[in-house]
Amino acid sequence: MRREYDVGHLHLDPDFGLHHPCTYDIPITRELKKGQIMPMKAAVVREHGTVKIEEVQIPEPGRGEVRVRMVATGLCQTDVMVCEGGFPATLPVVLGHEGAGVVDSVGPGVTGLAIGDKVLMTIVMCCGYCFQCERGDGELCETLAPMAMTSAMLDGTVRLHDSAGVELHHSFCQSSLAEFAVVPQEVVTKVRDDAPLDLLCVLACGATTGIGAVLRRAKIEAGAHVLVVGAGGVGLAAVAAARLAGASTILVSDPEVHRRDVAINMGATHTIDPLENDLVAKAFELTGRGMDYAFDAAGAASTFDQSLAAIRAGGEVVLLAIHALTDAVSVPVLAMLLQKRVTGSSQGSIKPHTDLPILVDLVMSGKLALEPLIARRVGLDELPGAMSDMQKHPGRTVVVFPPADV
Ligand SMILES: [Zn+2]
Ligand SMILES: [Zn+2]
């Protein structure tokens, strides 16, 4: 006689294998026995400097949380920093904070999301009610933003466990370098059904940081003269946004020729090798008085100094990259007297739930080019190698979970 066992979200039929209650197929063929807990693959860091793909338990969503079956997750320099210990995280931790996928299970108390919804995840969580949220600066939310740094979920506990039942910690309430991720509903933004997630996942962090810095933080005007220092994923996204905003000059500084070539494809009007040529002289040669804006996506002390020197009086430097949270920069008094402005941007200062659908529409209408931003797509098993040679690949590395699109 056939018997069915309901283990959480999974209905196990010992005679006929695994059936999933969702309306779409998921590529899982592993056989389960009664009482077994369904495993998934995840990128786990147990000691700084080493990431391994392990089989861990598929997490269950708690109150106010959803589980997302990952379709694609971008690999970010911050993941490398978490792995190497340059960014605070409690070990062992599952990496990933640039995820896109399909809602697979909905916890109690969740509103506005349903199984089958395509979603992008962000590291920006806004409560909507605190001082910063009420004045429109949700990326600085006083209630939820600090929680993203705790390596736990919003209630202070974890949902992730390894195959032995040992607790694993979360990355930015996301941990999306895994086949499934349980996240607070505030992390996800629903996007249109025809959105190609293996492209748009880069909007979840890196691309949005560059795009938002240009369009939301600096709010550059048409005709502006823009310098972008560093043609990695964030810098290239800033180039695409500057082009979209109608910048008349987009000068990109990067020592790697192949990265400069990608920058030209993204819309740069000029490029320069700062090791061979004088970047500041070039900025003044092109504009007569210096750049209106400089976006420092390299984040070294030397690139900050160059950015500050390359802008005109009253111009603005937006710092986009960090190597360690303890880094410091120095601002000459003369720069302040010349009313040069220095600021930074967290996640591009975007409002995810309103801005991400707009950015998706811009990409899908061809106005915002993201594809040149993607250097390669790899499987999760290739992640450890991909993390070690990211610098060789200009643009974003995207981890794709089969099937690539649904
Ligand atoms: Zn990131
Ligand atoms: Zn808030």
Coordinates of C-alpha atoms and ligand atoms in Angstrom, one line a residue:
M1 CA 0.0 0.0 0.0
R2 CA 1.3 3.4 -0.9
R3 CA 1.8 5.9 1.9
E4 CA 2.6 9.6 1.7
Y5 CA 4.7 11.4 4.2
D6 CA 4.5 15.2 4.6
V7 CA 7.9 16.4 5.6
G8 CA 7.5 20.2 5.8
H9 CA 7.1 21.5 2.2
L10 CA 8.0 18.2 0.6
H11 CA 5.5 15.3 0.0
L12 CA 7.5 12.1 0.1
D13 CA 6.1 9.1 -1.6
P14 CA 8.3 6.1 -0.8
D15 CA 7.1 4.2 -3.9
F16 CA 7.3 7.0 -6.5
G17 CA 10.0 9.3 -5.2
L18 CA 9.7 13.0 -4.7
H19 CA 6.8 15.2 -5.6
H20 CA 7.0 18.9 -5.1
P21 CA 3.8 21.0 -4.6
C22 CA 5.0 23.9 -6.8
T23 CA 3.6 24.4 -10.3
Y24 CA 7.0 24.2 -12.0
D25 CA 9.6 21.6 -12.2
I26 CA 12.7 21.8 -10.2
P27 CA 15.8 19.9 -11.2
I28 CA 16.1 17.6 -8.2
T29 CA 16.3 13.9 -8.8
R30 CA 17.8 12.7 -5.5
E31 CA 15.9 9.9 -3.9
L32 CA 14.8 10.4 -0.3
K33 CA 13.8 7.9 2.3
K34 CA 11.2 8.5 5.0
G35 CA 12.6 10.9 7.6
Q36 CA 15.5 12.1 5.5
I37 CA 15.9 15.8 5.2
M38 CA 16.3 17.2 1.6
P39 CA 19.8 18.3 0.9
M40 CA 20.9 21.2 -1.2
K41 CA 24.3 22.5 -2.4
A42 CA 25.6 25.7 -0.8
A43 CA 28.9 27.6 -0.7
V44 CA 30.1 27.4 2.9
V45 CA 33.0 29.2 4.5
R46 CA 34.2 27.4 7.7
E47 CA 37.6 29.0 7.9
H48 CA 38.8 32.3 6.4
G49 CA 40.3 31.8 2.9
T50 CA 38.5 28.6 2.0
V51 CA 35.1 28.1 0.4
K52 CA 33.7 24.7 -0.3
I53 CA 30.5 23.5 -1.9
E54 CA 28.7 21.3 0.7
E55 CA 25.4 19.5 0.9
V56 CA 23.4 21.2 3.6
Q57 CA 19.7 21.1 4.6
I58 CA 17.2 23.0 2.6
P59 CA 15.9 25.7 5.0
E60 CA 12.3 26.3 6.0
P61 CA 11.0 29.9 6.0
G62 CA 9.8 31.3 9.3
R63 CA 7.3 34.1 10.0
G64 CA 7.6 36.9 7.5
E65 CA 10.1 34.9 5.4
V66 CA 10.1 33.3 2.0
R67 CA 12.2 30.6 0.5
V68 CA 13.5 31.2 -3.0
R69 CA 14.8 28.6 -5.4
M70 CA 17.8 30.3 -6.8
V71 CA 18.1 30.8 -10.6
A72 CA 21.3 33.0 -10.6
T73 CA 23.5 34.7 -8.1
G74 CA 26.2 37.3 -8.9
L75 CA 29.6 36.9 -7.3
C76 CA 30.7 40.1 -5.6
Q77 CA 34.0 41.3 -4.2
T78 CA 32.2 41.5 -0.8
D79 CA 31.8 37.7 -1.0
V80 CA 35.5 37.4 -1.4
M81 CA 36.0 39.8 1.6
V82 CA 33.6 37.7 3.7
C83 CA 35.5 34.6 2.8
E84 CA 38.9 36.1 3.5
G85 CA 37.9 37.8 6.7
G86 CA 38.0 41.4 5.5
F87 CA 34.2 41.8 6.1
P88 CA 32.7 40.8 9.4
A89 CA 30.7 37.6 9.4
T90 CA 30.2 34.8 11.9
L91 CA 31.6 31.4 10.7
P92 CA 30.6 29.0 9.4
V93 CA 28.6 31.1 6.9
V94 CA 26.9 30.5 3.6
L95 CA 27.9 33.1 1.0
G96 CA 25.9 35.1 -1.5
H97 CA 24.0 38.4 -1.5
E98 CA 23.3 39.1 -5.2
G99 CA 20.5 36.6 -5.8
A100 CA 17.6 36.2 -8.2
G101 CA 15.2 33.3 -8.2
V102 CA 11.6 32.1 -7.9
V103 CA 9.6 32.0 -4.6
D104 CA 9.3 28.4 -3.7
S105 CA 7.7 28.6 -0.2
V106 CA 6.0 31.3 1.7
G107 CA 6.1 31.6 5.5
P108 CA 3.2 32.8 7.7
G109 CA 2.6 36.5 7.8
V110 CA 4.1 37.2 4.4
T111 CA 2.1 39.7 2.2
G112 CA 2.4 40.5 -1.5
L113 CA 4.4 37.4 -2.5
A114 CA 3.3 34.0 -3.8
I115 CA 4.9 30.8 -4.9
G116 CA 6.1 31.2 -8.4
D117 CA 6.9 34.9 -8.2
K118 CA 10.2 35.9 -9.8
V119 CA 12.2 38.0 -7.4
L120 CA 15.4 39.9 -7.0
M121 CA 17.1 40.1 -3.6
T122 CA 19.0 43.1 -2.3
I123 CA 21.0 43.8 0.8
V124 CA 18.9 46.9 1.4
M125 CA 16.1 46.3 3.9
C126 CA 13.8 49.1 4.8
C127 CA 11.4 49.1 7.7
G128 CA 9.5 52.0 6.2
Y129 CA 8.9 53.7 9.6
C130 CA 12.2 54.8 11.1
F131 CA 13.7 58.3 10.9
Q132 CA 15.8 57.4 7.8
C133 CA 13.0 55.5 6.0
E134 CA 10.5 58.3 6.6
R135 CA 12.8 60.9 5.1
G136 CA 13.4 58.6 2.0
D137 CA 16.8 57.3 2.9
G138 CA 15.7 53.6 3.3
E139 CA 19.2 52.4 2.5
L140 CA 20.2 53.8 5.9
C141 CA 17.3 52.2 7.7
E142 CA 18.0 52.4 11.4
T143 CA 15.9 49.3 12.2
L144 CA 16.7 46.7 9.6
A145 CA 20.0 47.7 7.9
P146 CA 22.1 46.8 11.0
M147 CA 20.4 43.4 11.1
A148 CA 21.9 42.5 7.7
M149 CA 25.3 42.5 9.3
T150 CA 24.5 40.1 12.1
S151 CA 25.0 36.8 10.2
A152 CA 21.5 35.8 11.4
M153 CA 17.9 36.4 10.3
L154 CA 15.9 39.3 11.7
D155 CA 14.9 37.4 14.8
G156 CA 18.5 36.7 15.6
T157 CA 18.4 33.0 14.8
V158 CA 19.5 31.0 11.8
R159 CA 17.6 28.8 9.3
L160 CA 20.6 27.1 7.8
H161 CA 22.0 23.8 9.1
D162 CA 24.6 21.5 7.6
S163 CA 24.1 17.8 7.0
A164 CA 25.0 17.0 10.7
G165 CA 22.5 19.6 12.0
V166 CA 25.1 22.2 12.9
E167 CA 24.0 25.8 12.5
L168 CA 25.3 27.8 9.6
H169 CA 25.2 31.6 9.5
H170 CA 23.6 33.9 6.9
S171 CA 25.2 36.4 4.6
F172 CA 23.2 39.7 4.6
C173 CA 20.0 37.8 5.5
Q174 CA 20.4 36.1 2.1
S175 CA 23.0 33.4 1.6
S176 CA 22.0 33.0 -2.1
L177 CA 25.1 31.1 -3.2
A178 CA 23.0 28.0 -2.5
E179 CA 20.3 26.2 -4.4
F180 CA 17.7 27.6 -2.0
A181 CA 17.7 30.7 0.2
V182 CA 15.3 31.7 3.0
V183 CA 15.1 35.4 3.3
P184 CA 13.0 38.1 5.1
Q185 CA 10.3 39.3 2.8
E186 CA 11.9 42.8 3.0
V187 CA 14.9 41.4 1.0
V188 CA 13.0 40.5 -2.1
T189 CA 11.4 42.6 -4.8
K190 CA 9.0 40.9 -7.2
V191 CA 9.9 41.5 -10.9
R192 CA 8.0 40.9 -14.2
D193 CA 7.4 37.3 -15.3
D194 CA 9.5 37.6 -18.4
A195 CA 12.6 38.9 -16.6
P196 CA 15.8 36.9 -17.5
L197 CA 17.1 36.3 -14.0
D198 CA 20.5 35.1 -15.1
L199 CA 21.1 38.6 -16.5
L200 CA 19.1 40.7 -14.0
C201 CA 20.7 39.1 -10.9
V202 CA 23.5 41.7 -11.2
L203 CA 20.9 44.3 -10.2
A204 CA 20.8 42.7 -6.8
C205 CA 24.0 44.3 -5.7
G206 CA 27.0 45.2 -7.9
A207 CA 25.2 46.7 -10.9
T208 CA 22.7 48.5 -8.7
T209 CA 25.6 50.0 -6.6
G210 CA 27.1 51.6 -9.8
I211 CA 23.8 52.5 -11.4
G212 CA 22.2 53.9 -8.2
A213 CA 25.3 55.9 -7.4
V214 CA 24.9 57.8 -10.7
L215 CA 21.2 58.1 -10.9
R216 CA 20.1 58.2 -7.2
R217 CA 23.0 59.4 -5.1
A218 CA 24.8 61.9 -7.4
K219 CA 21.7 62.4 -9.6
I220 CA 24.0 63.5 -12.5
E221 CA 22.5 65.9 -15.1
A222 CA 22.5 65.4 -18.9
G223 CA 25.7 66.8 -20.4
A224 CA 27.7 66.1 -17.2
H225 CA 31.4 65.2 -17.4
V226 CA 31.9 61.9 -15.5
L227 CA 35.0 60.0 -14.4
V228 CA 34.7 56.4 -13.5
V229 CA 37.8 54.9 -11.8
G230 CA 38.0 51.1 -11.9
A231 CA 36.2 49.1 -14.6
G232 CA 35.0 46.2 -12.6
G233 CA 31.4 45.2 -12.3
V234 CA 30.4 48.3 -10.2
G235 CA 32.4 50.7 -12.3
L236 CA 31.0 49.4 -15.6
A237 CA 27.5 49.7 -14.3
A238 CA 28.2 53.3 -13.4
V239 CA 29.3 53.8 -17.0
A240 CA 26.1 52.3 -18.3
A241 CA 24.0 54.6 -16.0
A242 CA 26.1 57.7 -17.0
R243 CA 25.4 56.9 -20.6
L244 CA 21.7 56.5 -19.8
A245 CA 21.6 59.8 -18.0
G246 CA 23.1 61.6 -21.0
A247 CA 26.6 62.4 -19.7
S248 CA 28.6 64.1 -22.4
T249 CA 32.0 62.8 -21.2
I250 CA 32.5 59.4 -19.6
L251 CA 36.2 58.9 -18.9
V252 CA 37.1 55.5 -17.5
S253 CA 40.4 54.8 -15.8
D254 CA 41.7 51.3 -15.5
P255 CA 45.1 49.7 -15.9
E256 CA 43.8 46.6 -17.7
V257 CA 43.3 47.0 -21.4
H258 CA 40.5 44.3 -21.6
R259 CA 38.6 46.1 -18.9
R260 CA 38.9 49.4 -20.8
D261 CA 37.6 47.6 -23.9
V262 CA 34.5 46.5 -22.0
A263 CA 34.0 50.0 -20.7
I264 CA 33.9 51.3 -24.3
N265 CA 31.2 48.7 -25.1
M266 CA 29.3 50.0 -22.1
G267 CA 29.4 53.6 -23.3
A268 CA 32.6 55.2 -22.2
T269 CA 33.7 58.0 -24.4
H270 CA 37.3 57.9 -23.4
T271 CA 39.5 55.5 -21.5
I272 CA 43.0 55.8 -19.9
D273 CA 45.6 53.6 -18.4
P274 CA 46.5 55.5 -15.2
L275 CA 49.8 53.7 -14.9
E276 CA 51.0 55.0 -18.2
N277 CA 49.2 58.4 -18.4
D278 CA 48.3 61.3 -16.1
L279 CA 44.6 60.8 -15.2
V280 CA 44.2 64.3 -13.7
A281 CA 45.8 66.0 -16.6
K282 CA 43.5 64.0 -19.0
A283 CA 40.4 65.1 -17.0
F284 CA 41.3 68.7 -17.3
E285 CA 42.3 68.4 -20.9
L286 CA 38.9 66.9 -21.7
T287 CA 36.8 69.4 -19.7
G288 CA 38.9 72.6 -19.2
R289 CA 38.1 72.8 -15.5
G290 CA 37.8 69.2 -14.2
M291 CA 35.1 66.5 -14.1
D292 CA 31.7 67.2 -12.6
Y293 CA 31.6 63.8 -10.9
A294 CA 34.1 61.1 -10.1
F295 CA 32.9 57.6 -9.2
D296 CA 35.7 55.7 -7.4
A297 CA 34.9 52.0 -8.0
A298 CA 38.5 51.0 -7.2
G299 CA 38.5 52.1 -3.6
A300 CA 42.3 52.5 -3.1
A301 CA 43.8 55.5 -1.3
S302 CA 45.5 56.4 -4.6
T303 CA 42.4 56.2 -6.7
F304 CA 40.5 58.4 -4.2
D305 CA 43.2 61.0 -4.3
Q306 CA 43.1 60.9 -8.1
S307 CA 39.3 61.2 -8.2
L308 CA 39.4 64.2 -5.8
A309 CA 42.1 65.9 -7.9
A310 CA 40.3 65.3 -11.2
I311 CA 37.0 67.0 -10.3
R312 CA 36.3 70.7 -10.7
A313 CA 35.7 73.1 -7.8
G314 CA 32.2 72.2 -6.5
G315 CA 32.4 68.7 -8.1
E316 CA 31.6 65.5 -6.3
V317 CA 33.4 62.3 -5.6
V318 CA 31.3 59.2 -4.9
L319 CA 33.2 56.4 -3.2
L320 CA 31.8 53.0 -4.3
A321 CA 34.4 50.4 -3.4
I322 CA 35.9 49.3 -0.1
H323 CA 38.7 46.9 0.7
A324 CA 38.1 46.9 4.4
L325 CA 35.6 48.7 6.6
T326 CA 38.5 50.2 8.6
D327 CA 40.1 51.9 5.5
A328 CA 40.5 55.7 5.7
V329 CA 41.0 58.5 3.1
S330 CA 42.5 61.9 3.5
V331 CA 40.8 65.1 2.2
P332 CA 43.1 68.2 1.8
V333 CA 41.7 71.4 3.3
L334 CA 42.1 73.1 -0.1
A335 CA 39.6 70.6 -1.6
M336 CA 37.1 71.6 1.0
L337 CA 37.7 75.3 0.3
L338 CA 37.0 74.6 -3.3
Q339 CA 33.7 73.1 -2.2
K340 CA 34.5 69.7 -3.5
R341 CA 32.0 67.2 -2.1
V342 CA 32.9 63.7 -1.0
T343 CA 30.3 61.0 -0.3
G344 CA 29.7 57.3 -0.6
S345 CA 26.8 55.2 -1.5
S346 CA 25.3 52.1 0.0
Q347 CA 23.8 49.7 -2.5
G348 CA 23.5 52.7 -4.9
S349 CA 21.1 54.5 -2.4
I350 CA 18.2 52.8 -4.2
K351 CA 14.7 52.1 -2.9
P352 CA 14.5 48.5 -4.0
H353 CA 10.8 48.0 -4.2
T354 CA 10.3 51.0 -6.5
D355 CA 13.6 51.3 -8.3
L356 CA 14.3 47.7 -9.2
P357 CA 11.2 47.2 -11.3
I358 CA 12.1 50.5 -13.1
L359 CA 15.7 49.3 -13.7
V360 CA 14.4 45.9 -15.0
D361 CA 12.1 47.8 -17.5
L362 CA 15.1 49.9 -18.6
V363 CA 17.2 46.8 -19.2
M364 CA 14.5 44.9 -21.0
S365 CA 13.7 47.9 -23.3
G366 CA 17.3 48.1 -24.3
K367 CA 18.0 51.5 -22.7
L368 CA 20.3 50.1 -20.0
A369 CA 22.9 47.6 -21.2
L370 CA 23.8 45.0 -18.7
E371 CA 24.9 42.0 -20.8
P372 CA 28.4 43.4 -21.5
L373 CA 28.8 43.6 -17.7
I374 CA 28.7 39.8 -17.4
A375 CA 32.1 38.2 -17.8
R376 CA 31.0 34.6 -17.5
R377 CA 28.4 32.3 -16.1
V378 CA 29.5 29.3 -14.0
G379 CA 27.9 26.5 -12.1
L380 CA 28.0 26.4 -8.3
D381 CA 30.5 23.6 -8.3
E382 CA 32.9 26.0 -10.1
L383 CA 32.5 28.7 -7.5
P384 CA 35.7 28.1 -5.5
G385 CA 37.9 28.4 -8.6
A386 CA 35.9 31.3 -9.9
M387 CA 36.4 33.2 -6.7
S388 CA 40.1 32.9 -6.9
D389 CA 40.4 34.3 -10.5
M390 CA 37.8 37.0 -10.5
Q391 CA 40.3 39.6 -11.3
K392 CA 41.1 38.0 -14.6
H393 CA 37.5 38.3 -15.8
P394 CA 36.3 41.9 -16.4
G395 CA 32.8 42.3 -15.3
R396 CA 30.6 40.1 -13.2
T397 CA 30.8 36.4 -12.6
V398 CA 27.3 34.9 -12.3
V399 CA 26.6 31.5 -10.7
V400 CA 23.7 29.9 -12.6
F401 CA 21.6 27.2 -11.0
P402 CA 20.0 24.9 -13.6
P403 CA 17.6 25.5 -15.3
A404 CA 19.0 28.9 -16.3
D405 CA 15.6 30.4 -16.7
V406 CA 12.0 29.5 -15.9
Ligands
ZN1 ZN 27.9 42.9 -3.2
ZN2 ZN 13.7 52.0 8.5

